[in-house]
Coordinates of C-alpha atoms in Angstrom, one line a residue:
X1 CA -14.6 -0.2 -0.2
X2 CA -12.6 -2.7 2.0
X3 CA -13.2 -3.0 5.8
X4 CA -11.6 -4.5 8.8
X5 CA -13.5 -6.0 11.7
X6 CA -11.7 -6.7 14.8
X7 CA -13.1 -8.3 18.0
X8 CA -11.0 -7.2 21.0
X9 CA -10.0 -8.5 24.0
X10 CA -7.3 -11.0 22.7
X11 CA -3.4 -10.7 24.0
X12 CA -1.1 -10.9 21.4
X13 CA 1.3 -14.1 21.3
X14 CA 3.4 -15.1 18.7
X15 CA 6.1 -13.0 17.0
X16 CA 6.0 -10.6 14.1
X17 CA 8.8 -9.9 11.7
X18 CA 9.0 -5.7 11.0
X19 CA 9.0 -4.9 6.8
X20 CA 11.3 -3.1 5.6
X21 CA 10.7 0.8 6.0
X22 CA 8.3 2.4 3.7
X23 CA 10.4 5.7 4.8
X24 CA 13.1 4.6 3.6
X25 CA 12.4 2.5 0.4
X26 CA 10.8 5.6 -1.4
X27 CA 13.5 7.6 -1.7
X28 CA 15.9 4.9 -2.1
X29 CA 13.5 4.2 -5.0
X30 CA 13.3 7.8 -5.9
X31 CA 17.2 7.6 -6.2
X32 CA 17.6 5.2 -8.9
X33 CA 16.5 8.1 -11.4
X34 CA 20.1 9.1 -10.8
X35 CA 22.0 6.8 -12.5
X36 CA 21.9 4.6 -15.7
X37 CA 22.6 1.5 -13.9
X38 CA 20.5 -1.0 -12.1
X39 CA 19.7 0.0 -8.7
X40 CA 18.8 -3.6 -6.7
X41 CA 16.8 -2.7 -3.5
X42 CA 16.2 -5.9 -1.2
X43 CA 13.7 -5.7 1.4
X44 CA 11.2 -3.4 -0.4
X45 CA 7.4 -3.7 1.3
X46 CA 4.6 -4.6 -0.7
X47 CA 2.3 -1.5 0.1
X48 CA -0.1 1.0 -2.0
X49 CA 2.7 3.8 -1.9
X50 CA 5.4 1.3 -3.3
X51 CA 3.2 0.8 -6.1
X52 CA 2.3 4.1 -6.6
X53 CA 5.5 5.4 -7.0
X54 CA 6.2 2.1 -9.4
X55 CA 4.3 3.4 -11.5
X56 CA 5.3 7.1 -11.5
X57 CA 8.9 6.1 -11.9
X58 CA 7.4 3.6 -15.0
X59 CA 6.0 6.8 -16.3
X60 CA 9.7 8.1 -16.5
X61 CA 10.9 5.4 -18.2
X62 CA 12.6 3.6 -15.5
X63 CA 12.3 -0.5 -16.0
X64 CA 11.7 -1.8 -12.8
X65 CA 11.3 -5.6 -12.1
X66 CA 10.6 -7.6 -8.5
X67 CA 13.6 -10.6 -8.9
X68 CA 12.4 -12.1 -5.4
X69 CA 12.0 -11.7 -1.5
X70 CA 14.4 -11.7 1.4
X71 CA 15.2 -14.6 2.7
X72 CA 12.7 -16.0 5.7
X73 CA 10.0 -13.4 4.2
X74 CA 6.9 -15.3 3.2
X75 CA 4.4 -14.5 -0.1
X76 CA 2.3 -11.4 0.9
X77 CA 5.9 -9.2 2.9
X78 CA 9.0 -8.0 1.2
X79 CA 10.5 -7.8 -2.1
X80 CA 13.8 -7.5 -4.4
X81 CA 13.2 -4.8 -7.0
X82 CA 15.3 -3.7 -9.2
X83 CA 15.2 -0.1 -11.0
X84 CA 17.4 1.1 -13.9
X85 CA 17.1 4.7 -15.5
X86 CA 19.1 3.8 -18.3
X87 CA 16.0 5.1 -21.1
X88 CA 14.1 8.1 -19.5
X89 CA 11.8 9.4 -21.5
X90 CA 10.1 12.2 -19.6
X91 CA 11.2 14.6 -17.2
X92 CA 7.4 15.7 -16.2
X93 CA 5.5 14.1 -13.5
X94 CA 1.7 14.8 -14.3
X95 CA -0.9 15.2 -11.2
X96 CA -2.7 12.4 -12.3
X97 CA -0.1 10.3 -10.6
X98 CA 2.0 12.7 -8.2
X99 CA -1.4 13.8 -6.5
X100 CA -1.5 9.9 -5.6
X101 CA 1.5 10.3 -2.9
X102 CA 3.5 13.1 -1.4
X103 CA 6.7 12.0 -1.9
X104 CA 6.6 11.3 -5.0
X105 CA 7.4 15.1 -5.5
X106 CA 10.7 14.2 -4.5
X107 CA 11.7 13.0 -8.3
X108 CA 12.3 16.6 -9.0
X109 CA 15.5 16.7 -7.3
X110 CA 17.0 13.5 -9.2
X111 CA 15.7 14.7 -13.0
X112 CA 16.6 18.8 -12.5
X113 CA 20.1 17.0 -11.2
X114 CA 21.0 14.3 -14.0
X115 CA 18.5 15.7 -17.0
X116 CA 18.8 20.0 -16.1
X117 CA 15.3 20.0 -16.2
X118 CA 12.0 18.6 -14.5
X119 CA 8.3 19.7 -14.1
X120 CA 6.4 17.5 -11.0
X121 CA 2.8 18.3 -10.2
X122 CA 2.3 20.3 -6.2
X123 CA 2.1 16.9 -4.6
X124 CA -1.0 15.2 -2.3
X125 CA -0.8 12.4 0.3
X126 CA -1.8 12.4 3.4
X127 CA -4.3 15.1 4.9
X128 CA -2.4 16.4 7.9
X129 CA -1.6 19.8 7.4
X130 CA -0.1 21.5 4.6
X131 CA 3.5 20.4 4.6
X132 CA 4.7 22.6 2.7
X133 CA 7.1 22.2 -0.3
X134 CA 8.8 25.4 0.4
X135 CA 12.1 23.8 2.0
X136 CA 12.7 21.5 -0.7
X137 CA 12.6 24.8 -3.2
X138 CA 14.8 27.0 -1.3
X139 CA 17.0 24.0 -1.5
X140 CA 16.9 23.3 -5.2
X141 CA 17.2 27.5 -5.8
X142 CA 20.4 27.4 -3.5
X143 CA 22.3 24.8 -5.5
X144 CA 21.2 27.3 -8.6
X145 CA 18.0 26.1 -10.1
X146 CA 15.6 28.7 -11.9
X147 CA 12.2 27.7 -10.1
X148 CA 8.7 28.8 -11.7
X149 CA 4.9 27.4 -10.5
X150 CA 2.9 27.1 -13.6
X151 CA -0.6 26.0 -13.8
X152 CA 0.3 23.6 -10.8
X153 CA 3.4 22.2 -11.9
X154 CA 7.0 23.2 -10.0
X155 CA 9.1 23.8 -13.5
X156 CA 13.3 23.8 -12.3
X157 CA 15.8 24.0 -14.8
X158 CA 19.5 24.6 -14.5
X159 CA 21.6 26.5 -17.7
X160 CA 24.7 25.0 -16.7
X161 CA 24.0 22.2 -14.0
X162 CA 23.8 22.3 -10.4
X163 CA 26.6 24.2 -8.0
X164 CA 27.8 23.4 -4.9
X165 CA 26.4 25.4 -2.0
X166 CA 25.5 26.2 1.9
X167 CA 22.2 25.3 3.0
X168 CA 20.9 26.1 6.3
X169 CA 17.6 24.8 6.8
X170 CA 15.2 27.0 9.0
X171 CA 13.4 24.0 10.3
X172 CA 14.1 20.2 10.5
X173 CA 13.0 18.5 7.0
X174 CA 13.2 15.2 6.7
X175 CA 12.0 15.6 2.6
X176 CA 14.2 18.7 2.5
X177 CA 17.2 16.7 3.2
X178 CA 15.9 13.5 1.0
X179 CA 16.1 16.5 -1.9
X180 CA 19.1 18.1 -0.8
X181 CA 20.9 15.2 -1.1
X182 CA 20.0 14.0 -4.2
X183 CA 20.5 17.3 -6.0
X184 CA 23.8 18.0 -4.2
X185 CA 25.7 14.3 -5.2
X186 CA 25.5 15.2 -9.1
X187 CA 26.4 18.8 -8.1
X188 CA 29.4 20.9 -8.9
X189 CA 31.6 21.2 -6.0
X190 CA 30.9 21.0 -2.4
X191 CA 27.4 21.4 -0.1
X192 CA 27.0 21.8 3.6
X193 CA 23.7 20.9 4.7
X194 CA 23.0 22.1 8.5
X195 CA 20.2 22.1 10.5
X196 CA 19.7 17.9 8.2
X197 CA 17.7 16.1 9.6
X198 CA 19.0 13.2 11.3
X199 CA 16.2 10.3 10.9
X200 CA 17.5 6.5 10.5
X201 CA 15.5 6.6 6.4
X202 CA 17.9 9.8 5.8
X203 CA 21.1 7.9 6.8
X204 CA 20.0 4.7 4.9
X205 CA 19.5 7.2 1.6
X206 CA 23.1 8.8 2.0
X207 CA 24.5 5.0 2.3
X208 CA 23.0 3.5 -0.5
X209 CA 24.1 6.7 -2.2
X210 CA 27.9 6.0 -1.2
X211 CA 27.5 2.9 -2.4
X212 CA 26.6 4.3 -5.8
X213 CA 29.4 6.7 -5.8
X214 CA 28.4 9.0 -3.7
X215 CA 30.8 11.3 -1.6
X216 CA 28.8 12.4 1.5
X217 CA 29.8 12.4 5.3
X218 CA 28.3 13.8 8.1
X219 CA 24.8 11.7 7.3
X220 CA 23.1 10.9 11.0
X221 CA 23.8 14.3 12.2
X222 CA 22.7 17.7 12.0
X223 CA 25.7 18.7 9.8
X224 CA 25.7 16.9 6.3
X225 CA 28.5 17.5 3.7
X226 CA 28.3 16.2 0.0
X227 CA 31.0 16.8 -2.5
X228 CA 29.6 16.2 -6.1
X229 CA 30.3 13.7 -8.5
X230 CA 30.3 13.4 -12.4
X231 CA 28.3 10.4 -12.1
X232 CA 26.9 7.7 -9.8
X233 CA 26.5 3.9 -10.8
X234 CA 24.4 1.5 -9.9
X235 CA 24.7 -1.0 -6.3
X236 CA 22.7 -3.5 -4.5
X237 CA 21.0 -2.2 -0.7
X238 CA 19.1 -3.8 1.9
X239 CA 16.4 -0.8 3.0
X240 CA 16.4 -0.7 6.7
X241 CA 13.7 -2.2 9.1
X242 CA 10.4 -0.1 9.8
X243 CA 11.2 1.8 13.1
X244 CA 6.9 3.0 12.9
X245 CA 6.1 -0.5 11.8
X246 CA 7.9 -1.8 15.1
X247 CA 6.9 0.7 17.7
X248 CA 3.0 0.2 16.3
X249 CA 3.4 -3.7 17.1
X250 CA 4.8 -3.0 20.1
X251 CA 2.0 -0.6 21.7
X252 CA -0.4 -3.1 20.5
X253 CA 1.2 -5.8 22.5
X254 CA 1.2 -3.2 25.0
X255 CA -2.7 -2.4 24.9
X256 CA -3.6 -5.9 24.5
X257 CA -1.7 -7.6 27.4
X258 CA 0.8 -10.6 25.9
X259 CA 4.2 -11.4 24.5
X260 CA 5.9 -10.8 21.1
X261 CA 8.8 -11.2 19.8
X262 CA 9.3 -8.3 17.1
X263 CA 12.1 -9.7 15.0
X264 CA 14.4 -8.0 12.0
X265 CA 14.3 -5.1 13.6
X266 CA 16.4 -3.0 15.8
X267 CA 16.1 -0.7 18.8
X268 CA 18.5 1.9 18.1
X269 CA 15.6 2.7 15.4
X270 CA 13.6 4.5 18.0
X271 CA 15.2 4.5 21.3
X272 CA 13.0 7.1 22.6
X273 CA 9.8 5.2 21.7
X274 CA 10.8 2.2 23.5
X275 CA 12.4 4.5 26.2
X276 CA 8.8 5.6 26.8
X277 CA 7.2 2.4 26.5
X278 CA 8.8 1.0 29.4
X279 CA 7.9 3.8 31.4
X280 CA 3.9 2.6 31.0
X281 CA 4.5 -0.4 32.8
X282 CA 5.3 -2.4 29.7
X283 CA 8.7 -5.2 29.7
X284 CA 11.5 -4.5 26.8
X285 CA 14.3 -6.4 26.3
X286 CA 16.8 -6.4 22.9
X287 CA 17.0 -9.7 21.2
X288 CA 19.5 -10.4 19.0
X289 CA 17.1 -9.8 15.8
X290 CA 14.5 -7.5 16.8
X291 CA 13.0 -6.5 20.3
X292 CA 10.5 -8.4 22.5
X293 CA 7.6 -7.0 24.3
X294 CA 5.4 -8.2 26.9
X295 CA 2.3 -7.2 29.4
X296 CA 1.6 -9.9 31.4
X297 CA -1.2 -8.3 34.2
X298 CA -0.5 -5.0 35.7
X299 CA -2.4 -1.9 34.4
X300 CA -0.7 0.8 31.5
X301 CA 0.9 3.6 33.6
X302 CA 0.2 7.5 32.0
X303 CA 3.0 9.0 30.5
X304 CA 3.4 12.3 28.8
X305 CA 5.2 12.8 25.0
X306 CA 6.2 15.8 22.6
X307 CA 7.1 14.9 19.6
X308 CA 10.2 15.4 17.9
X309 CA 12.5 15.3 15.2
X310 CA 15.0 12.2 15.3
X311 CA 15.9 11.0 17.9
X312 CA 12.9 12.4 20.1
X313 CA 9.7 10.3 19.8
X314 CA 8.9 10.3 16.4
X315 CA 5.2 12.0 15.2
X316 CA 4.1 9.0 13.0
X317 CA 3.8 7.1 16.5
X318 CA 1.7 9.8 18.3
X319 CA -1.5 8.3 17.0
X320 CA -0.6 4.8 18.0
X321 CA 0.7 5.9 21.9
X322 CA -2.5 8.0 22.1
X323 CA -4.7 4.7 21.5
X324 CA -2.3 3.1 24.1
X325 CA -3.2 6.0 26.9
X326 CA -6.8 5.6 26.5
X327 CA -6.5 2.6 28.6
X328 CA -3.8 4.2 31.4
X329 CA -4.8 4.7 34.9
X330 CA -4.6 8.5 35.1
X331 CA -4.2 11.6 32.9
X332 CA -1.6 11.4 30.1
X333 CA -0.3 14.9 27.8
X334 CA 0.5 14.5 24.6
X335 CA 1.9 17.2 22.0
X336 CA 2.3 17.3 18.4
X337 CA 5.0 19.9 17.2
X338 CA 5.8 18.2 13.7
X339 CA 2.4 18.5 11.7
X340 CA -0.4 20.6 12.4
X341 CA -3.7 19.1 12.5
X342 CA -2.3 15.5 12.9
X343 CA -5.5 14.5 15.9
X344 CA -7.6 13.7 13.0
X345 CA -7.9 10.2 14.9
X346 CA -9.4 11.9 18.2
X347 CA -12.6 11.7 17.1
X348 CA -12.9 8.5 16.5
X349 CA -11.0 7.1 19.3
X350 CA -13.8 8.9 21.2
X351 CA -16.7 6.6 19.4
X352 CA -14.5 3.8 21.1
X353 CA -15.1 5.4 24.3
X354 CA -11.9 7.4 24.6
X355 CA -11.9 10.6 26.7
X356 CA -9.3 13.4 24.7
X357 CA -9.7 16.9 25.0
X358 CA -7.6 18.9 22.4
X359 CA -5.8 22.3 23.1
X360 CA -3.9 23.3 20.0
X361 CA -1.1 21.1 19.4
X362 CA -2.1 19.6 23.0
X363 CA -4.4 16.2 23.5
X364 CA -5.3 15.5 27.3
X365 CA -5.8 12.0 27.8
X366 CA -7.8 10.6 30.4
X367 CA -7.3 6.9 30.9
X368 CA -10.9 4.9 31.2
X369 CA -11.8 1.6 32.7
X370 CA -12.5 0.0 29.0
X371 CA -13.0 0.6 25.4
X372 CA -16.1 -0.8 23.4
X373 CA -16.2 -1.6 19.6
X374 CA -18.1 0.2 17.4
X375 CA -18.0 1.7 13.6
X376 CA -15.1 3.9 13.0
X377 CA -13.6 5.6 9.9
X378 CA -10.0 5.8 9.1
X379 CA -8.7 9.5 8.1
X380 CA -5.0 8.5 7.2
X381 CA -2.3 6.3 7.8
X382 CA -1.6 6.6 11.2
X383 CA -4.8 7.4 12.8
X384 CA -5.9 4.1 11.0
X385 CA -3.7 1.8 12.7
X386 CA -4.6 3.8 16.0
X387 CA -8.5 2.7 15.5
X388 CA -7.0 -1.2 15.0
X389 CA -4.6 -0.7 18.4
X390 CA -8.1 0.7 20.1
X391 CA -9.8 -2.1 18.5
X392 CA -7.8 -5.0 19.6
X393 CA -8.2 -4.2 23.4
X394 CA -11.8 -3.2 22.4
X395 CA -14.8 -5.1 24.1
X396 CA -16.8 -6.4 21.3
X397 CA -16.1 -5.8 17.7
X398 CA -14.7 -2.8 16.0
X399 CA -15.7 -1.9 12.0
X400 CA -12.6 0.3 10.6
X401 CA -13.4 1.6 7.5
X402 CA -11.9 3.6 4.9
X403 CA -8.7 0.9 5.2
X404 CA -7.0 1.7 1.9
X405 CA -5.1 4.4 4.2
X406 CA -3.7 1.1 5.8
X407 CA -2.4 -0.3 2.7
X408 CA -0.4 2.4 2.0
X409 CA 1.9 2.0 5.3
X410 CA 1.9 -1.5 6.8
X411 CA 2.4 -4.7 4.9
X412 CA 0.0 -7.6 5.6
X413 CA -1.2 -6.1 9.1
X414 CA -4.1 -8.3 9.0
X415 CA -2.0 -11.7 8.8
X416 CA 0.5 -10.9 11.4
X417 CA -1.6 -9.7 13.7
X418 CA -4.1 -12.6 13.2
X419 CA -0.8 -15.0 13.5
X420 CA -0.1 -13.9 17.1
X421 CA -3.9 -14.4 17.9
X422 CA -6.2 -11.0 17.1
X423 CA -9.3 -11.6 15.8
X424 CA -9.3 -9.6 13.0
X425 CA -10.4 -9.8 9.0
X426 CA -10.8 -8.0 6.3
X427 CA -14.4 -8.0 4.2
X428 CA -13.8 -6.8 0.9
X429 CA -16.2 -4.7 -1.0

C-alpha cells in the first residue's frame, strides 16, 4: 500500500492550477445515461472516483473515450471524455462496483427516468456517517416511482413514466437535488424543487443539462423548477473548477508561510472560505484566473467556523481549516452540522502534536507553538489531505499512510505541491 512522506517546514512558492471539480464531474458523468447522444465533458480530473464510476457506467453499456486535455493542463491533470448511452445494456448496478463509491448510486435516477426501471446496489464511499439515501427516495417516490429494497438492491420502476411534482426537501441535499434533477428533466410535466440545495457542482449539473435540452430555472437557489422534456440530446461542457481543491491549497499556503498563485479557479466558488481565511491573518487577493495567497511572517490568528450548506463554509474543508488552527495563537471552535462523525482526522492530528478536544459536533482547538512529524493513517478523503497540510508545516518528516483515500479526491497532489517547493513523495508498495 502506497505512502507519502513529507518533510515540513518548507513555504510554498510557485503557483498551482485547481482541477476541475470531482463534485461536479460525477454527476455530469452520471447524466450522460440520459441521452443517446455523446455527452463531451472537458476538464474531467484524473482521480480513483472518475474511474470508478468509468467503469460502472462501462458496465451499463455507455462507450466512453478520453479524446484529450484542456489546454495548458499537463500529462498527469485533466481530461476530455466523452460518454454516449446510445447501447445500454443493463439497468442494474451490482455492489461489486456501486459499493466502490457513493455516488455512484445516483445512476438510479437517470435509468428509472429514460429505461422505467433500475436496480443499484445501497451504496458505500466514504466512512463518515451514514448519509442516508432516504432523500433521494422520497424524491424518486414523489415523481411516481414504485420503490422496493430487495436483498440490498433499491429496485424503482415506473408503469407509465415519471410525473411531474412538488418536492420539498426536509433537509438540504446536495445528492437529493443531483437525483431530483435528473429524474424530473425526462418527467411528465412540471417539478418544484424547494428547500435545493444551492452548491456551485448543482448549478454546473442543471447547465450542462440546459444545454442538453433541459428546461430548468431557478438552479443556484433554494427554489428549483424543471419542466420535462421528451428527450435530451447530447452537448459539449467544461466541469467547473474545484472550489475544495482551491480552498485546501490555499490553507496549506496558509500553514506553511509563502505565496501562490492558485490559478483556473474562481472565488465566488467559496466566498465564505476565503472570507475566513483572511480573517487568520492570511493575504487574498482575486486574480484574473484564480486567487493568490500569501503568509509572509506574522503568526495564524484563531477563528471560529460552523459549517454549512452553500454558501456557508463548506464541510469538505472543515478537516483542512482544522489542520490550519493547530498552529493559531489561541483557542479556535469549530462545528460540524453536515455529517456526523466527520473528526475521524482528530486523532491523528493529535500524533502530530495537535491539541482537539471533541464535544459532539464541537472540536476545541488549541493553537500550539509547533507540530512534529510522525506516522499517521489516513481515514478518508478529507482527513487525508488534513494529515499532508499538518505535515508540510510539520518539523521533521510525516509518513501518511493509507493514501488511496487521496487518489480518490485530488489530482496529482504530490507534483503540485512538490512544484511550489514541499518536500514530499510518494513510496509505492
Amino acid at each position: 500500500m502506497d505512502r507519502i512522506h513529507i518533510t515540513g517546514g518548507t513555504p510554498l512558492n510557485g503557483t498551482i492550477p485547481i482541477s476541475g471539480a470531482k463534485n461536479a464531474a460525477l454527476p455530469l458523468m452520471i447524466a450522460s445515461l440520459l441521452t443517446g447522444e455523446t455527452l463531451e465533458l472537458i476538464n474531467v480530473p484524473r482521480l480513483a472516483d472518475i474511474a470508478a464510476l468509468t467503469r460502472i457506467l462501462g458496465n451499463h453499456g455507455v462507450d466512453h473515450m478520453v479524446v484529450g486535455k484542456r489546454p495548458g493542463q499537463t500529462a498527469e491533470t485533466g481530461q476530455t471524455v466523452r460518454l454516449t448511452a446510445s447501447n445500454v445494456i443493463d439497468t442494474t448496478a451490482p455492489y461489486e462496483l456501486v459499493s466502490t463509491m457513493r455516488a455512484s448510486f445516483w445512476v438510479i435516477a437517470p435509468l428509472l427516468a429514460r429505461f422505467g426501471e433500475a436496480k443499484v446496489s445501497l451504496p458505500g464511499g466514504c466512512a463518515i456517517g451514514t448519509r442516508p439515501v432516504d432523500l433521494l427516495l422520497m424524491a424518486l417516490e414523489k415523481l411516481g416511482a414504485e420503490i422496493e429494497i430487495d436483498g440490498g438492491y433499491v429496485v424503482a420502476k415506473t408503469k407509465n413514466g415519471l410525473r411531474g411534482t412538488e418536492i420539498d426537501f426536509p433537509k438540504v441535499t446536495v445528492g437529493g437535488t443531483h437525483v431530483a434533477l435528473m429524474a424530473a428533466a425526462l418527467a411528465y410535466g412540471t417539478t418544484v424543487l424547494d428547500n435545493a440545495a444551492r452548491e456551485p457542482e448543482v448549478v454546473d449539473l442543471a447547465e450542462c443539462l440546459i444545454k442538453m435540452g433541459a428546461r430548468i430555472e431557478g438552479a443556484g437557489t433554494s427554489r428549483i423548477v424543471v419542466e420535462g422534456v421528451a428527450r435530451l440530446g447530447g452537448t459539449r461542457h467544461e466541469v467547473l473548477p474545484d472550489r475544495i481543491e482551491t480552498g485546501t491549497y490555499a490553507m496549506a499556503v496558509a500553514m506553511t508561510g509563502g505565496d501562490v498563485s492558485l490559478v483556473n479557479t474562481r472565488t465566488d466558488l467559496l466566498a465564505s472560505a476565503l472570507e475566513t481565511l483572511a480573517s487568520t491573518g492570511t493575504e487574498v487577493t482575486a486574480l484574473p484566473d484564480g486567487i493568490r495567497v500569501r503568509r509572509n511572517g506574522g503568526g495564524i490568528s484563531p477563528a471560529d467556523v460552523t459549517t454549512d450548506p452553500f454558501p456557508g463554509f463548506p464541510t469538505d474543508l472543515q478537516a483542512q481549516f482544522m489542520a490550519l488552527m493547530t498552529l493559531a495563537k489561541g483557542q479556535s471552535r469549530i462545528r460540524e452540522t453536515i455529517f456526523e462523525n466527520r473528526f475521524m482526522h482528530v486523532q491523528e492530528l493529535a500524533r502530530l502534536g495537535a491539541r482537539i478536544r471533541l464535544d459532539g459536533d464541537l472540536a476545541v482547538v488549541e493553537g500550539v507553538e509547533r507540530l512534529k512529524g510522525a506516522p499517521v493513517m489516513a481515514t478518508d478523503l478529507r482527513a487525508s489531505v488534513s494529515l499532508v497540510i499538518g505535515a508540510l508545516a510539520a518539523e521533521g518528516e510525516t509518513q501518511i499512510n493509507r493514501v488511496y483515500h487521496l487518489d480518490r479526491g485530488f489530482e496529482a497532489l504530490e507534483a503540485k505541491l512538490a512544484r511550489c517547493g514541499a518536500q514530499i513523495e510518494r513510496v509505492r508498495a
